[in-house]
Amino acid sequence: MKMTKGVKILLVDDEPHILQFLELGLVNEGFEVRTAPDGLMAVNAAAEFQPQVVILDVMMPGMDGFEACRMMRKTGINAAIIMLTAKDEIEDRVKGLGLGADDYLVKPFSFEELLARIHARLRNQFPSLLGEVNHGPFRLDDRRKEISYRGQVLELSPTEYELLHYLVINHGIVLSKAKILDSVWGYDFGGEENIVEVYIRSLREKLEDKEHKLIRTLRGSGYRVDLP
């Protein structure tokens, strides 16, 4: 998925092993990465580095992630801020989003899920930085907002595009309906989880996936795209 050359990411966490793991993975994906071990250094680094994405841990000594987020927005940092927390509490999520964060990820999380969140934020806030990428029979073109399957451009609604894009870049990973709703429809979506089933059914028809071998249903768990 190396369509990320020139995209700058600031990683902020007080746990060295997490910083090292994420930095190694993101550099391998083609990102330019800088790290900071606390909130104060993160604010200073953001002003100098001018990243497109900030991965910001909430629970840090001294200046925590909430205050760092507030300071970054106050100083005009336009980066997409994804906050990391060990607590899955709505109050924390609301507080972070209210201070200017763009997304929220609860520890522990998979590296693939973090990548998906990063790409979603880049598509929304910095679409000109992304280009085309191939995943098996799929070709994703973020600039044109098009997805091709076996060489044919699919006729997709905006929501179908976002859903299929999310499923494809997370191929091989089981995604629950709740996770799909958060990532595709957003945290403030007030509808029913069954909307996911409706859109999955539509995508299967357009992909001629009658036997559900491409978009698989794992009963009680969610969906997974298996690429040939």
Coordinates of C-alpha atoms in Angstrom, one line a residue:
M1 CA 0.0 0.0 0.0
K2 CA 3.0 2.3 -0.6
M3 CA 1.1 5.3 -2.0
T4 CA 2.2 7.4 0.9
K5 CA 5.5 8.9 -0.1
G6 CA 5.8 12.5 1.3
V7 CA 3.1 12.0 3.9
K8 CA 4.4 13.0 7.3
I9 CA 3.2 11.3 10.5
L10 CA 4.0 12.4 14.1
L11 CA 3.8 9.5 16.6
V12 CA 3.3 10.4 20.3
D13 CA 3.5 7.9 23.1
D14 CA 5.4 7.5 26.3
E15 CA 6.0 3.8 25.8
P16 CA 9.2 3.3 23.8
H17 CA 8.3 -0.2 22.5
I18 CA 5.0 1.1 21.1
L19 CA 6.8 4.0 19.4
Q20 CA 9.4 1.7 17.9
F21 CA 6.8 -0.8 16.6
L22 CA 4.6 1.8 15.0
E23 CA 7.5 3.8 13.6
L24 CA 8.9 0.7 11.9
G25 CA 5.6 -0.3 10.5
L26 CA 4.7 3.2 9.2
V27 CA 8.2 3.8 7.7
N28 CA 7.8 0.4 5.9
E29 CA 4.5 1.7 4.5
G30 CA 6.3 4.7 2.9
F31 CA 5.5 7.4 5.5
E32 CA 7.9 10.0 6.8
V33 CA 7.8 9.5 10.6
R34 CA 8.9 11.5 13.6
T35 CA 8.3 10.5 17.2
A36 CA 7.8 12.3 20.5
P37 CA 7.6 10.8 24.0
D38 CA 5.3 13.3 25.7
G39 CA 2.7 16.0 25.0
L40 CA 4.9 19.0 25.3
M41 CA 7.5 17.7 22.9
A42 CA 4.7 16.7 20.6
V43 CA 3.3 20.2 20.4
N44 CA 6.8 21.6 19.6
A45 CA 7.5 18.8 17.0
A46 CA 4.2 19.4 15.3
A47 CA 4.9 23.0 14.8
E48 CA 8.3 22.2 13.3
F49 CA 7.5 19.0 11.4
Q50 CA 4.0 20.1 10.1
P51 CA 2.7 16.5 9.8
Q52 CA -0.5 15.5 7.9
V53 CA -1.3 13.0 10.7
V54 CA -0.7 12.9 14.4
I55 CA -1.1 9.6 16.3
L56 CA -1.5 10.9 19.9
D57 CA -1.7 8.8 23.0
V58 CA -4.1 10.1 25.7
M59 CA -2.5 8.7 28.9
M60 CA 0.9 10.4 29.3
P61 CA 2.6 12.0 32.3
G62 CA 2.9 15.7 32.4
M63 CA 0.9 17.1 29.4
D64 CA -1.5 14.4 28.4
G65 CA -2.9 13.8 25.0
F66 CA -6.0 15.9 25.5
E67 CA -4.0 19.0 26.4
A68 CA -1.6 18.3 23.6
C69 CA -4.5 18.1 21.1
R70 CA -5.9 21.4 22.4
M71 CA -2.6 23.1 22.1
M72 CA -2.0 21.8 18.6
R73 CA -5.4 23.2 17.4
K74 CA -4.7 26.5 19.3
T75 CA -1.4 26.9 17.4
G76 CA -3.0 26.2 14.0
I77 CA -1.9 22.6 13.4
N78 CA -4.2 21.3 10.6
A79 CA -3.1 17.6 10.9
A80 CA -5.6 14.8 11.2
I81 CA -5.3 13.8 14.9
I82 CA -6.0 10.2 15.8
M83 CA -6.1 9.7 19.6
L84 CA -5.1 6.4 21.2
T85 CA -6.4 5.3 24.6
A86 CA -6.5 2.2 26.8
K87 CA -10.0 3.1 27.9
D88 CA -13.1 2.5 25.8
E89 CA -15.2 5.2 27.5
I90 CA -17.6 7.4 25.6
E91 CA -16.7 10.4 27.8
D92 CA -13.1 10.2 26.7
R93 CA -14.0 9.9 23.1
V94 CA -16.4 12.9 23.3
K95 CA -13.8 14.9 25.1
G96 CA -11.1 14.2 22.6
L97 CA -13.3 14.9 19.6
G98 CA -14.5 18.1 21.3
L99 CA -10.9 19.3 21.6
G100 CA -10.3 18.9 17.9
A101 CA -9.3 15.2 17.4
D102 CA -10.6 13.6 14.2
D103 CA -10.6 9.9 15.2
Y104 CA -10.2 7.6 18.2
L105 CA -8.6 4.2 18.5
V106 CA -8.8 2.0 21.6
K107 CA -5.7 0.0 22.7
P108 CA -5.0 -2.8 21.9
F109 CA -5.5 -2.3 18.2
S110 CA -4.1 -4.0 15.1
F111 CA -1.6 -2.2 12.9
E112 CA -3.9 -2.8 9.9
E113 CA -6.7 -1.0 11.7
L114 CA -4.5 2.0 12.4
L115 CA -3.4 2.1 8.7
A116 CA -7.1 2.0 7.7
R117 CA -7.8 5.0 10.0
I118 CA -4.8 6.9 8.7
H119 CA -5.9 6.4 5.1
A120 CA -9.4 7.4 5.9
R121 CA -8.3 10.6 7.4
L122 CA -5.9 11.3 4.5
R123 CA -8.7 10.7 2.0
N124 CA -11.0 13.1 3.8
Q125 CA -8.4 15.9 4.6
F126 CA -5.5 15.5 2.2
P127 CA -6.8 13.6 -0.9
S128 CA -4.2 15.1 -3.2
L129 CA -1.5 13.2 -1.4
L130 CA -3.0 9.8 -2.2
G131 CA -3.0 8.0 -5.6
E132 CA -3.8 4.6 -7.0
V133 CA -3.1 1.3 -5.3
N134 CA -3.8 -2.3 -6.3
H135 CA -5.1 -5.0 -4.0
G136 CA -5.5 -8.3 -5.9
P137 CA -8.2 -7.7 -8.5
F138 CA -9.1 -4.3 -7.1
R139 CA -7.6 -1.0 -8.1
L140 CA -8.4 1.9 -5.7
D141 CA -8.1 5.4 -7.0
D142 CA -8.6 8.0 -4.2
R143 CA -8.2 11.0 -6.5
R144 CA -11.1 10.0 -8.7
K145 CA -13.0 8.2 -5.9
E146 CA -13.2 5.1 -8.1
I147 CA -12.7 1.4 -7.5
S148 CA -12.0 -1.0 -10.4
Y149 CA -12.6 -4.7 -10.1
R150 CA -10.9 -7.0 -12.7
G151 CA -10.3 -4.0 -14.9
Q152 CA -13.8 -2.6 -14.8
V153 CA -14.8 0.6 -12.9
L154 CA -17.6 -0.1 -10.5
E155 CA -20.7 2.2 -10.3
L156 CA -20.7 3.0 -6.6
S157 CA -22.5 5.5 -4.5
P158 CA -20.3 7.5 -2.1
T159 CA -21.2 5.3 0.8
E160 CA -20.6 2.1 -1.2
Y161 CA -17.2 3.5 -2.3
E162 CA -16.2 4.2 1.3
L163 CA -17.4 0.8 2.5
L164 CA -15.7 -1.2 -0.2
H165 CA -12.5 0.8 0.2
Y166 CA -12.5 0.1 3.9
L167 CA -13.2 -3.7 3.4
V168 CA -10.5 -4.0 0.7
I169 CA -7.7 -2.2 2.5
N170 CA -8.5 -4.4 5.5
H171 CA -8.7 -7.6 3.4
G172 CA -8.1 -10.7 5.5
I173 CA -9.3 -9.0 8.7
V174 CA -12.6 -9.8 10.3
L175 CA -14.5 -6.5 10.7
S176 CA -17.5 -6.3 13.0
K177 CA -20.6 -4.3 12.1
A178 CA -19.9 -1.9 14.9
K179 CA -16.3 -1.2 13.6
I180 CA -17.6 -0.8 10.1
L181 CA -20.2 1.7 11.2
D182 CA -17.6 3.8 13.2
S183 CA -15.2 3.8 10.3
V184 CA -17.5 4.3 7.3
W185 CA -20.6 6.0 8.7
G186 CA -18.9 7.8 11.7
Y187 CA -19.3 7.9 15.4
D188 CA -22.4 10.1 15.3
F189 CA -24.4 7.7 13.1
G190 CA -27.7 7.2 14.8
G191 CA -29.1 4.4 12.6
E192 CA -29.3 0.6 13.0
E193 CA -26.4 -1.8 12.4
N194 CA -28.5 -3.6 9.8
I195 CA -27.7 -0.8 7.3
V196 CA -24.3 -2.5 6.9
E197 CA -26.1 -5.7 5.7
V198 CA -28.0 -3.7 3.1
Y199 CA -24.9 -2.1 1.6
I200 CA -22.9 -5.4 1.7
R201 CA -25.8 -7.0 -0.3
S202 CA -25.5 -4.2 -2.8
L203 CA -21.8 -4.6 -3.1
R204 CA -22.0 -8.3 -3.6
E205 CA -24.5 -7.8 -6.5
K206 CA -22.2 -5.3 -8.2
L207 CA -19.2 -7.6 -7.7
E208 CA -21.3 -10.6 -8.9
D209 CA -20.3 -12.3 -5.6
K210 CA -23.3 -14.6 -5.5
E211 CA -21.5 -17.3 -3.4
H212 CA -20.0 -14.8 -1.0
K213 CA -16.5 -16.0 -1.6
L214 CA -15.2 -12.4 -2.0
I215 CA -17.0 -10.7 0.9
R216 CA -17.5 -13.4 3.4
T217 CA -19.9 -13.4 6.3
L218 CA -18.6 -14.8 9.6
R219 CA -21.7 -15.4 11.6
G220 CA -21.6 -13.5 14.9
S221 CA -18.3 -11.8 14.1
G222 CA -18.7 -9.6 11.0
Y223 CA -17.3 -9.6 7.4
R224 CA -14.0 -10.3 5.8
V225 CA -12.8 -9.7 2.2
D226 CA -10.7 -12.6 0.9
L227 CA -8.7 -11.7 -2.2
P228 CA -7.9 -14.4 -4.8

